[in-house]
N, CA, C and O atoms as a CHARMM CRD file, in Angstrom:
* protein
*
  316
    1    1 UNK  N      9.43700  65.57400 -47.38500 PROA 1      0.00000
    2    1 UNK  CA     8.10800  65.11400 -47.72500 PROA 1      0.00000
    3    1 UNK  C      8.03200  64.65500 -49.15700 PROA 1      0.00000
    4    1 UNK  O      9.02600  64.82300 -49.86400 PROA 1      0.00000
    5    2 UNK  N      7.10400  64.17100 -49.58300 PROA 2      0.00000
    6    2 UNK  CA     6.64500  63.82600 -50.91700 PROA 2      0.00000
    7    2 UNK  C      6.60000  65.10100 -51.55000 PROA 2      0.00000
    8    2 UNK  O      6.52000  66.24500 -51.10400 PROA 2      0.00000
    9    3 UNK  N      6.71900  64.29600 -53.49700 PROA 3      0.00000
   10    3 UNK  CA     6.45100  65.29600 -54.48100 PROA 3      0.00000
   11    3 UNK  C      4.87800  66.21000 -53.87100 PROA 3      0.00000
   12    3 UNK  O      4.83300  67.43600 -53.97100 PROA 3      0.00000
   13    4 UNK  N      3.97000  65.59600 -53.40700 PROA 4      0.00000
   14    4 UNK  CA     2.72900  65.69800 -54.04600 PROA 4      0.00000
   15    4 UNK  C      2.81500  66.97300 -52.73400 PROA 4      0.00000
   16    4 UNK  O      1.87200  67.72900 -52.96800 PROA 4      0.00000
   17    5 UNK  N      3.49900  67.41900 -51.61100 PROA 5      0.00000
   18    5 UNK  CA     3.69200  67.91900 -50.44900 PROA 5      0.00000
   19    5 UNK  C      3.06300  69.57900 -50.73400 PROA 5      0.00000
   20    5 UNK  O      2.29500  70.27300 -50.06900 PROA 5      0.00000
   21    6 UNK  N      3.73300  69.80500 -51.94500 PROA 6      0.00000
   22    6 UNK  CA     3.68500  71.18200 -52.67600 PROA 6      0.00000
   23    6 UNK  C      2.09300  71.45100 -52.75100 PROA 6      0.00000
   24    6 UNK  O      1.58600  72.50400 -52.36400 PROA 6      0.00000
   25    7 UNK  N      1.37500  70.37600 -53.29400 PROA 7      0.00000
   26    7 UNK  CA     0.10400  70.98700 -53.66400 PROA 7      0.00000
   27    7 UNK  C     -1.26500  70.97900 -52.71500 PROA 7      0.00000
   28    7 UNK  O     -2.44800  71.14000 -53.01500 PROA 7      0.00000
   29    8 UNK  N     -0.67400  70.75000 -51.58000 PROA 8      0.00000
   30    8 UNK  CA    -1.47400  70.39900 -50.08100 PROA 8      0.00000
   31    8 UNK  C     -2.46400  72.04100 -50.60700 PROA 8      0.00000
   32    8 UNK  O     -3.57600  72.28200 -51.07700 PROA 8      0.00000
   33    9 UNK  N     -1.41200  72.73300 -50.23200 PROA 9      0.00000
   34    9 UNK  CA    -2.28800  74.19900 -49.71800 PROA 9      0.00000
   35    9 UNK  C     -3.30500  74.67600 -51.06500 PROA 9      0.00000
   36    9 UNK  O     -4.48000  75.00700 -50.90600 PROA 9      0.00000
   37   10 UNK  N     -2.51200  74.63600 -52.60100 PROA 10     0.00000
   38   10 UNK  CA    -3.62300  74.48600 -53.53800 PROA 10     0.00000
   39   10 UNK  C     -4.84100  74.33400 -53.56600 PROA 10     0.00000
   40   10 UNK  O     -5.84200  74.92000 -53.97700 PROA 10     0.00000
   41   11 UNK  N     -4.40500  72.92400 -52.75600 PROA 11     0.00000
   42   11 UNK  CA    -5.66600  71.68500 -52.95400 PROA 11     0.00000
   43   11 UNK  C     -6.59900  72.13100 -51.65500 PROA 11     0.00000
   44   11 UNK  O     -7.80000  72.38000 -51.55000 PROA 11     0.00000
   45   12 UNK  N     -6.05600  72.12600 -51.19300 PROA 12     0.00000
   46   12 UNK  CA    -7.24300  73.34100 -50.01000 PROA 12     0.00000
   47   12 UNK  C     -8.17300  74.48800 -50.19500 PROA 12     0.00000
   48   12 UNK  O     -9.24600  74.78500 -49.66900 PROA 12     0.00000
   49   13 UNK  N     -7.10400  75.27900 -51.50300 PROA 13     0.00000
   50   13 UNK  CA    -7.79500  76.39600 -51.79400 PROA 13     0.00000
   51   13 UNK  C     -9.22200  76.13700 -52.84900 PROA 13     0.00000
   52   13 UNK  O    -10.32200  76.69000 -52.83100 PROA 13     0.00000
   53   14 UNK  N     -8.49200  74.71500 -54.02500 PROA 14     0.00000
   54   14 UNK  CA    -9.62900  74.28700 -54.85300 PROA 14     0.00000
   55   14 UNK  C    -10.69100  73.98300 -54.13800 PROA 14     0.00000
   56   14 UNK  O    -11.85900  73.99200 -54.52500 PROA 14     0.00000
   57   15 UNK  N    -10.18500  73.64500 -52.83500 PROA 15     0.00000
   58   15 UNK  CA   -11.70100  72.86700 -51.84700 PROA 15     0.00000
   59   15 UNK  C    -12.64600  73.63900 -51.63500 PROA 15     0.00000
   60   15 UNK  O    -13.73700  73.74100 -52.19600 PROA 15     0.00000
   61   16 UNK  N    -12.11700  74.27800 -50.65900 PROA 16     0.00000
   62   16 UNK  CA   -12.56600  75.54400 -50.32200 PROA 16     0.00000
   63   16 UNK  C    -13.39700  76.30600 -51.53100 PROA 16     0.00000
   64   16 UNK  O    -14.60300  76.37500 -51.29500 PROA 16     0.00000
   65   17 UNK  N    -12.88400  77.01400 -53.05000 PROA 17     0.00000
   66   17 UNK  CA   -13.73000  77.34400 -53.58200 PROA 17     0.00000
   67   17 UNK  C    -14.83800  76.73500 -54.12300 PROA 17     0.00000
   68   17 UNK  O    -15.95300  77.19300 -54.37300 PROA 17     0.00000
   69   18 UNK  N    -14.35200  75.59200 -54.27300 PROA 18     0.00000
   70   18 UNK  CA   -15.58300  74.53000 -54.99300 PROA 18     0.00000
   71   18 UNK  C    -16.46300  74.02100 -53.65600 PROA 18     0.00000
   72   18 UNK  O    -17.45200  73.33900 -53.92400 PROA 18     0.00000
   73   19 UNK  N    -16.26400  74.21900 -52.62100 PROA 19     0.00000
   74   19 UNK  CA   -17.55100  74.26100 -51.74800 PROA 19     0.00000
   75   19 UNK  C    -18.58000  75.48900 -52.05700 PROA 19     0.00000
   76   19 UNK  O    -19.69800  75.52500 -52.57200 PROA 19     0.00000
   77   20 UNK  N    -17.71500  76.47400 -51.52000 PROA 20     0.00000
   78   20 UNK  CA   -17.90000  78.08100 -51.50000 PROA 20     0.00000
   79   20 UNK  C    -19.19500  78.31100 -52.99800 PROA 20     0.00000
   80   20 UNK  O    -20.40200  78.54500 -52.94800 PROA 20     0.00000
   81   21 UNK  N    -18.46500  78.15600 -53.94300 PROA 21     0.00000
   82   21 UNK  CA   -19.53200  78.67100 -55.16000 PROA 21     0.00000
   83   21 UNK  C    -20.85800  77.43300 -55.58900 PROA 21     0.00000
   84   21 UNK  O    -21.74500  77.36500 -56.43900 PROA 21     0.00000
   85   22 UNK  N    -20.39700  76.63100 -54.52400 PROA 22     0.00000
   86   22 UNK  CA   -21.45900  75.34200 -54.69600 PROA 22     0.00000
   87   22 UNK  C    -22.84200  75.59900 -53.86700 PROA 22     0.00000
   88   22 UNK  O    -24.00800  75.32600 -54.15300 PROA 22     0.00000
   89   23 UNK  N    -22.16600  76.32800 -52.55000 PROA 23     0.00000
   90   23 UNK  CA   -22.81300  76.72200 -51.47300 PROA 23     0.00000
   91   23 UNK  C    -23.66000  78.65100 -51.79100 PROA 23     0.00000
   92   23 UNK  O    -24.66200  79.19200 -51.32400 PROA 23     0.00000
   93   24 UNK  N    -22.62800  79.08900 -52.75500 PROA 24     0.00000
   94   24 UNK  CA   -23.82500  79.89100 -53.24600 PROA 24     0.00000
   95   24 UNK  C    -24.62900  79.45600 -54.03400 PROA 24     0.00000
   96   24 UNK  O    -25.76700  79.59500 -53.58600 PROA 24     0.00000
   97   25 UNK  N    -24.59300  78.77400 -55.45300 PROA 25     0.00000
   98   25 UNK  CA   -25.62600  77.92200 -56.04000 PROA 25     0.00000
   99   25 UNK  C    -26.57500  77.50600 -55.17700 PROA 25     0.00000
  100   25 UNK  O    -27.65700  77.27700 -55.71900 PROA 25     0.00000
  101   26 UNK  N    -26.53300  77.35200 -54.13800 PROA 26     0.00000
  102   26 UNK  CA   -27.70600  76.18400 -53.32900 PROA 26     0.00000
  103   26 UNK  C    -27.78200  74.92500 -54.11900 PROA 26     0.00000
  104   26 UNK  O    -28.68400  74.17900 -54.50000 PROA 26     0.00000
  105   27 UNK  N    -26.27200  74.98600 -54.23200 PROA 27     0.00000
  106   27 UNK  CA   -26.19700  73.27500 -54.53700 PROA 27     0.00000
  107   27 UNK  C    -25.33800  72.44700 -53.41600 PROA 27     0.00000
  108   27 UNK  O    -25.10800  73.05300 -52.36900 PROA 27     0.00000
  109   28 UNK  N    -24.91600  71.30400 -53.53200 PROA 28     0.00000
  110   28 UNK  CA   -23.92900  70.56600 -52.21400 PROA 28     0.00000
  111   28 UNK  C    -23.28100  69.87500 -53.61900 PROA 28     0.00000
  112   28 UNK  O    -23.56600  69.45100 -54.73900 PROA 28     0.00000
  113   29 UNK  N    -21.88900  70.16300 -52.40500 PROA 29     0.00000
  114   29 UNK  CA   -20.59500  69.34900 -52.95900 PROA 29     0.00000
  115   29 UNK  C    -20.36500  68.03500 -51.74900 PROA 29     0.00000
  116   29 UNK  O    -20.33900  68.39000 -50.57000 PROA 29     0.00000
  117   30 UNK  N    -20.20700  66.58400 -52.06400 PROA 30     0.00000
  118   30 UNK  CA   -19.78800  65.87100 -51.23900 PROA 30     0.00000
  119   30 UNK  C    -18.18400  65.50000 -51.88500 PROA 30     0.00000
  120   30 UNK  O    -18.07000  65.55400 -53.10900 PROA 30     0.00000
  121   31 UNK  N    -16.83700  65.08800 -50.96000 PROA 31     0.00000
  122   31 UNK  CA   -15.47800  64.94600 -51.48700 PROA 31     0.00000
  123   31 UNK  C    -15.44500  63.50300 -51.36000 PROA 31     0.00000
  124   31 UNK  O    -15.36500  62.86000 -50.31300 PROA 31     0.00000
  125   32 UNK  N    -15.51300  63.08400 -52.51400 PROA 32     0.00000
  126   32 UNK  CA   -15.64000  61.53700 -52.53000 PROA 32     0.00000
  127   32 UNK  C    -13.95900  60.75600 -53.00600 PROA 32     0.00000
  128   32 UNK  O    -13.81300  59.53300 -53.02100 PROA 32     0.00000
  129   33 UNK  N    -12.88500  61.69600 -53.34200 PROA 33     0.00000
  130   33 UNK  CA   -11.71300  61.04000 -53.18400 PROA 33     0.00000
  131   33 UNK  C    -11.05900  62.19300 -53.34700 PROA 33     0.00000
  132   33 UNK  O    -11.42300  63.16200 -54.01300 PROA 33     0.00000
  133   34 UNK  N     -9.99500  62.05000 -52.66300 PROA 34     0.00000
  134   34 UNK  CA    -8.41000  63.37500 -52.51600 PROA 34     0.00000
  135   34 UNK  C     -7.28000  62.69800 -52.15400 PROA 34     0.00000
  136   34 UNK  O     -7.25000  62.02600 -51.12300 PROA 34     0.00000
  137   35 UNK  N     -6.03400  62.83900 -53.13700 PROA 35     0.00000
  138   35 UNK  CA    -4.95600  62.39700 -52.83500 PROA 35     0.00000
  139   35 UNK  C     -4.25200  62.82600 -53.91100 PROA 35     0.00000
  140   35 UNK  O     -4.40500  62.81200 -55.13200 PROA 35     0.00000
  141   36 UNK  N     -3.13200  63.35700 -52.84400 PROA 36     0.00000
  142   36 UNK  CA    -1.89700  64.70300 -53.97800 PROA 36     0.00000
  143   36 UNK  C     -2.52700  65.81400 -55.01000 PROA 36     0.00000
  144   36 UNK  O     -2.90100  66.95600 -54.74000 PROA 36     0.00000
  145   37 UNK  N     -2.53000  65.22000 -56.11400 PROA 37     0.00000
  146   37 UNK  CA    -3.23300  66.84200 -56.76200 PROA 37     0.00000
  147   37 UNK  C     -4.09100  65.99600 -57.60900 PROA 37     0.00000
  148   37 UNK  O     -4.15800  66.25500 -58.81000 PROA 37     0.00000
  149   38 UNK  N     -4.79900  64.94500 -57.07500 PROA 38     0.00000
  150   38 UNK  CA    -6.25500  64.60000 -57.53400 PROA 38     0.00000
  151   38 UNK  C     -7.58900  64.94100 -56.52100 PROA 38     0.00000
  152   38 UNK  O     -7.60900  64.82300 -55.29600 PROA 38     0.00000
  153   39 UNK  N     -8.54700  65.33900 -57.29000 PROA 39     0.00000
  154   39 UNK  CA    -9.69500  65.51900 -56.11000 PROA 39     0.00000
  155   39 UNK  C    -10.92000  65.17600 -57.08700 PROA 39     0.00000
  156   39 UNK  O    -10.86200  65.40900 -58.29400 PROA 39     0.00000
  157   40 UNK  N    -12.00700  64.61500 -56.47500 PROA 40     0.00000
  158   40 UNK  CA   -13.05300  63.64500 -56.87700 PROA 40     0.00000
  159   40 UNK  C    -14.20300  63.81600 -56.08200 PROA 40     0.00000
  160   40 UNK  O    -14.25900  63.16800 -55.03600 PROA 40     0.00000
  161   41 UNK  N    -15.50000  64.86700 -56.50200 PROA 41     0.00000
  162   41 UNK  CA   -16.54100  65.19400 -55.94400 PROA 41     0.00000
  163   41 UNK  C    -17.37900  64.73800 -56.66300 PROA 41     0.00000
  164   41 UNK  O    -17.18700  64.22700 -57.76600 PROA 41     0.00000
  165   42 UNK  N    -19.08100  64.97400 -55.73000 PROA 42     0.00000
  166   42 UNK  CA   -19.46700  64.89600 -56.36500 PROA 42     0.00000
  167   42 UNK  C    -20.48500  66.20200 -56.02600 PROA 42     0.00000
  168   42 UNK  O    -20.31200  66.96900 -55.07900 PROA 42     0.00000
  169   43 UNK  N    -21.50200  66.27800 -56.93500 PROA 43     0.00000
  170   43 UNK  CA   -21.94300  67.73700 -57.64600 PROA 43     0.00000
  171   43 UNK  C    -23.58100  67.13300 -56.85800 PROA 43     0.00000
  172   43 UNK  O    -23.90400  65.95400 -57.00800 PROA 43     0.00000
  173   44 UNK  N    -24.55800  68.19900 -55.97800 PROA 44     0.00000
  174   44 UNK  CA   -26.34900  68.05200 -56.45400 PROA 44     0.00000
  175   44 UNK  C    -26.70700  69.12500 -56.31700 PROA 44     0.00000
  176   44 UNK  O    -26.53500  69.92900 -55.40000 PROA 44     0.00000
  177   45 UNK  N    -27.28700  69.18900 -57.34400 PROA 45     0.00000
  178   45 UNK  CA   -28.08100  70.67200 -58.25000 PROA 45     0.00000
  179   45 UNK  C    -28.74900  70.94800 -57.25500 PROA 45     0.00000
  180   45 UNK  O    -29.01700  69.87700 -56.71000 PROA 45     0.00000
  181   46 UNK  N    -29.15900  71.74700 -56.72100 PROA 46     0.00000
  182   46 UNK  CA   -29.97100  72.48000 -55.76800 PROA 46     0.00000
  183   46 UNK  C    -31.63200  72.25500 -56.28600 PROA 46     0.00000
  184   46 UNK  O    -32.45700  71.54900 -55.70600 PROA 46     0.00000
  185   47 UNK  N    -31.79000  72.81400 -57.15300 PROA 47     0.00000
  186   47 UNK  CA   -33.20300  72.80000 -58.18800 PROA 47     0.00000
  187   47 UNK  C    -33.59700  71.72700 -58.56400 PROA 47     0.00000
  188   47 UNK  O    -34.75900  71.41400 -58.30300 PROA 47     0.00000
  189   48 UNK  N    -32.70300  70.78900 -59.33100 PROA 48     0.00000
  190   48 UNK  CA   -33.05800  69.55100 -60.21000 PROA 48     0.00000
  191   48 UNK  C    -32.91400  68.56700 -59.26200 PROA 48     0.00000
  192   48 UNK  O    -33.95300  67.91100 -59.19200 PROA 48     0.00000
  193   49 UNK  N    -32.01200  68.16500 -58.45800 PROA 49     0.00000
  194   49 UNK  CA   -31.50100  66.81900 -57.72300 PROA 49     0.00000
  195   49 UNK  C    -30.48900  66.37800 -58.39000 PROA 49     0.00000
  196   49 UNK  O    -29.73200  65.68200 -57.71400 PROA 49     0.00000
  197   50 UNK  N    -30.11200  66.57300 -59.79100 PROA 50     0.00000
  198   50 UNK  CA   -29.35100  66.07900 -60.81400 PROA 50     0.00000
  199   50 UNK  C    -28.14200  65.68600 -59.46500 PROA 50     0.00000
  200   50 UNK  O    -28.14200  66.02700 -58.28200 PROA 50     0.00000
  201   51 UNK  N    -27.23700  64.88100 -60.21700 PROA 51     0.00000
  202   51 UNK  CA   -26.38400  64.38000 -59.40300 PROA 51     0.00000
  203   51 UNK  C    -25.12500  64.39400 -60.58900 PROA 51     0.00000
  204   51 UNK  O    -25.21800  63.65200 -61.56700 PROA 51     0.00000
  205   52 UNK  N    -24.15200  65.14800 -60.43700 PROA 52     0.00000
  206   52 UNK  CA   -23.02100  64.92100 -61.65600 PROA 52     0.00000
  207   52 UNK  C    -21.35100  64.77400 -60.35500 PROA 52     0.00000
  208   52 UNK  O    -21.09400  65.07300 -59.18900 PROA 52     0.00000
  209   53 UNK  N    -20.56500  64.06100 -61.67500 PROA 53     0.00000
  210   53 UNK  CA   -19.01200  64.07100 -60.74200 PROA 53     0.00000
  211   53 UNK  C    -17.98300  65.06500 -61.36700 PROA 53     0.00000
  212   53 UNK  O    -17.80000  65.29700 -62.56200 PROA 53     0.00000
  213   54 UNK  N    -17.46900  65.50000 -60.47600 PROA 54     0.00000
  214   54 UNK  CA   -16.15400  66.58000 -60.92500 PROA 54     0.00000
  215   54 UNK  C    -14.98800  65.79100 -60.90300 PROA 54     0.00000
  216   54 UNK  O    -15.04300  64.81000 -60.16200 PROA 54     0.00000
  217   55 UNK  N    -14.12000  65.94600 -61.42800 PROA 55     0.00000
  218   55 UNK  CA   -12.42100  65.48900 -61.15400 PROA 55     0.00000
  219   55 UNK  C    -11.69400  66.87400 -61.45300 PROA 55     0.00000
  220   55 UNK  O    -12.04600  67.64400 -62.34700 PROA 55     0.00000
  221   56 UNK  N    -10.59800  67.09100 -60.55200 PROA 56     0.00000
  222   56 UNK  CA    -9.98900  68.27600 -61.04000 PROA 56     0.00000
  223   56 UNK  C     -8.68300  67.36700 -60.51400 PROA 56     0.00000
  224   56 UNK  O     -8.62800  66.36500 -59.80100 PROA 56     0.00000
  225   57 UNK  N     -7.46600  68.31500 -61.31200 PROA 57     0.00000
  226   57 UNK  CA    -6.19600  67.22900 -61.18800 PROA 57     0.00000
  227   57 UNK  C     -5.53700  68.95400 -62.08200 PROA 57     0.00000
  228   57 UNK  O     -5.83100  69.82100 -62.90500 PROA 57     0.00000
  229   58 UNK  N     -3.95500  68.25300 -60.61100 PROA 58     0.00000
  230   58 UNK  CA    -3.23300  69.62300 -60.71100 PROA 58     0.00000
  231   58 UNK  C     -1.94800  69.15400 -61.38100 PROA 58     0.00000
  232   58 UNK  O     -1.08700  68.62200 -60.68000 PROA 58     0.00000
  233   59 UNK  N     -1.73400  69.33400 -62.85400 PROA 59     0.00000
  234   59 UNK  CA    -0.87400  69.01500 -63.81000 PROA 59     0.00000
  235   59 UNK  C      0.70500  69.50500 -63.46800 PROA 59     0.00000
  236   59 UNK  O      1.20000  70.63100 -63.50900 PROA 59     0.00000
  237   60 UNK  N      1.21500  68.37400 -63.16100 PROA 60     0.00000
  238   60 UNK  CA     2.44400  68.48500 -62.73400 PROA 60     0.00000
  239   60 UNK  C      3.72700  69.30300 -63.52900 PROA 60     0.00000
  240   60 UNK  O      4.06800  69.09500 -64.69400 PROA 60     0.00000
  241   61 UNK  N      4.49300  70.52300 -62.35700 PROA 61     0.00000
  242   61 UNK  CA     5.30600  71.49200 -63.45900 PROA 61     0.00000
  243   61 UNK  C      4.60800  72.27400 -63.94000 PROA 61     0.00000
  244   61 UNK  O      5.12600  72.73800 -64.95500 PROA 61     0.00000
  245   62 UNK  N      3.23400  72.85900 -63.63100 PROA 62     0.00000
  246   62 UNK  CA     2.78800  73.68200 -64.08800 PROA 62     0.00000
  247   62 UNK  C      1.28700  74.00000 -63.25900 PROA 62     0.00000
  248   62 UNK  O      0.68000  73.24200 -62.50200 PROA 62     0.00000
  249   63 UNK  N      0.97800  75.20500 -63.62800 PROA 63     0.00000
  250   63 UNK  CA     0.01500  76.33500 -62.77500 PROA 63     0.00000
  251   63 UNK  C     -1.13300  75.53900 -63.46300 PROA 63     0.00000
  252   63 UNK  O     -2.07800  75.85800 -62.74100 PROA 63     0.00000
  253   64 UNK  N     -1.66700  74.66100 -64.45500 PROA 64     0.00000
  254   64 UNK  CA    -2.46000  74.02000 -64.96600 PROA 64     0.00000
  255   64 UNK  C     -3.85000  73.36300 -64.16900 PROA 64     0.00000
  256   64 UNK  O     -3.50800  72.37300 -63.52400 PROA 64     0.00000
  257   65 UNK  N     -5.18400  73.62900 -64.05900 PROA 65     0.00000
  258   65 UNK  CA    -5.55400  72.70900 -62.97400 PROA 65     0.00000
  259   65 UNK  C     -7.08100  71.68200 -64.27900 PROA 65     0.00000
  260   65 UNK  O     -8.30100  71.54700 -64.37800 PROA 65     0.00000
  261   66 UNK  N     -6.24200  71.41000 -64.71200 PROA 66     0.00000
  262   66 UNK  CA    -7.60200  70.09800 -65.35600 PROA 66     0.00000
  263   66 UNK  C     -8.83100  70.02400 -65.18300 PROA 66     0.00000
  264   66 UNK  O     -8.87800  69.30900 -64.18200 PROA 66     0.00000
  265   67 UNK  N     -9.65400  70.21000 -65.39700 PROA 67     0.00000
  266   67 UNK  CA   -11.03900  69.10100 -64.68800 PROA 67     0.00000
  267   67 UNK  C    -12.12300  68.41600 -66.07800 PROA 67     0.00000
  268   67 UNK  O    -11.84900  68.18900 -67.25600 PROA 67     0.00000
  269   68 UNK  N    -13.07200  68.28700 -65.49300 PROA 68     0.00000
  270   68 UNK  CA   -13.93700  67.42800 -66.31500 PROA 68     0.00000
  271   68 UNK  C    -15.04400  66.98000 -65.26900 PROA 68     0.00000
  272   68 UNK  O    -14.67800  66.62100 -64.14900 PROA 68     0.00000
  273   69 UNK  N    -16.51400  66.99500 -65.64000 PROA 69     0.00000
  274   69 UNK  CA   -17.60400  67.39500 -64.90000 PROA 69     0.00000
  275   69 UNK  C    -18.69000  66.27400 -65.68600 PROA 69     0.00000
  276   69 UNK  O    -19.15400  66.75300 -66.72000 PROA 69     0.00000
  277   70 UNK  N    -19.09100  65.09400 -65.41700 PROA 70     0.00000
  278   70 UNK  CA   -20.33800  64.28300 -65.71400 PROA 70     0.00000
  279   70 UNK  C    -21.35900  63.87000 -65.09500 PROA 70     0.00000
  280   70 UNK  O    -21.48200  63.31000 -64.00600 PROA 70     0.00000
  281   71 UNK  N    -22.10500  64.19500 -65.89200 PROA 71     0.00000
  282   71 UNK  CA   -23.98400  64.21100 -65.25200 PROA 71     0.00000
  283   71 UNK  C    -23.85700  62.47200 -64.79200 PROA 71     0.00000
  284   71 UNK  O    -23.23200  61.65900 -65.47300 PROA 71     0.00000
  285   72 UNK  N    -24.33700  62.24800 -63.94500 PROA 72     0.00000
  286   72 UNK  CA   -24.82500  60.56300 -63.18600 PROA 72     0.00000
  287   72 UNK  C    -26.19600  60.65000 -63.19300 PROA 72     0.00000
  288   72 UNK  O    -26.88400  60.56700 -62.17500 PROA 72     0.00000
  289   73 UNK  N    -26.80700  60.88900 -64.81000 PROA 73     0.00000
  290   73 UNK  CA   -28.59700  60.96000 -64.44500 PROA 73     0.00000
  291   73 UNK  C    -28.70100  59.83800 -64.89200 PROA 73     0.00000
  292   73 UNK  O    -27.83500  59.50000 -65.69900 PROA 73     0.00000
  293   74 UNK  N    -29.88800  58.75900 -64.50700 PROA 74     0.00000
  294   74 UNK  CA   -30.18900  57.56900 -64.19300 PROA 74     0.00000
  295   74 UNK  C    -29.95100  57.41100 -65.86000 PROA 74     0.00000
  296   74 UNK  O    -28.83100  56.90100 -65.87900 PROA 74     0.00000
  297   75 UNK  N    -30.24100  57.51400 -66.84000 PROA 75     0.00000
  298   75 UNK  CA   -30.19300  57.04200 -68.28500 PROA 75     0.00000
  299   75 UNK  C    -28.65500  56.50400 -68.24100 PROA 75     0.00000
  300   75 UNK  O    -28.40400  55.31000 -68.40400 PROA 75     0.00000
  301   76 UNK  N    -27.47000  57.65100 -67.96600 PROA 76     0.00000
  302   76 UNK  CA   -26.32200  57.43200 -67.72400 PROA 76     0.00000
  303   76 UNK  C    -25.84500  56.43900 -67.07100 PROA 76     0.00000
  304   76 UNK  O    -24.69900  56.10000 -67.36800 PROA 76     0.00000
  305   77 UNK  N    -26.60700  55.63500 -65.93200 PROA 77     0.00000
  306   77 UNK  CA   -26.78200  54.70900 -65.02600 PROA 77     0.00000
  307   77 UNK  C    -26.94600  53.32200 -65.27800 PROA 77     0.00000
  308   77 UNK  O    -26.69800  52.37000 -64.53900 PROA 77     0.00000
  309   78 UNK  N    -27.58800  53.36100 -66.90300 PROA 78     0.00000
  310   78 UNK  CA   -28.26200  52.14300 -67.15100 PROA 78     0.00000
  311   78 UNK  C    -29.80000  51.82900 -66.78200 PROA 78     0.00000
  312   78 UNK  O    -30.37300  50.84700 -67.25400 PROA 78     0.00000
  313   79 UNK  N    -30.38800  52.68300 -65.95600 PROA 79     0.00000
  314   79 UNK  CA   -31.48000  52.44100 -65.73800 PROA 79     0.00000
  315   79 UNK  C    -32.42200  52.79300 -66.17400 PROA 79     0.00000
  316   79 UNK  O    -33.49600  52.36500 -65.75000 PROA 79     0.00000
């Protein structure tokens, strides 16, 4: 199989929790891109509506898992 073969089950587990603690928030996670050890959601606040995107990315050679989290509120939008 491919390099990326290794981080299948990881990447399941990141899923899985980042539903899980989204779904206690009473917030929703939608998975708007996944492939090898990139994954690309997006985030709505339960309370606000706010709408933000996650990226998490699993740094190759190492137990490392990246991410980075931005608000998509309409100012951000241009509008």
């Amino acid at each position: 199989g491919s390099v990326d073969d290794v981080y299948f089950k990881q990447m399941d587990l990141l899923i899985l929790a980042v539903q899980s603690v989204s779904k206690q928030h009473g917030d929703k996670v939608i998975i708007l891109f996944q492939k090898g050890r990139y994954l690309r959601v997006q985030f709505t606040d339960g309370s606000s509506g706010e709408n933000s995107i996650g990226e998490f990315y699993f740094t190759p050679n190492d137990t490392t898992v990246q991410f980075r989290i931005g608000s998509l509120s309409k100012s951000s939008l241009g509008f």
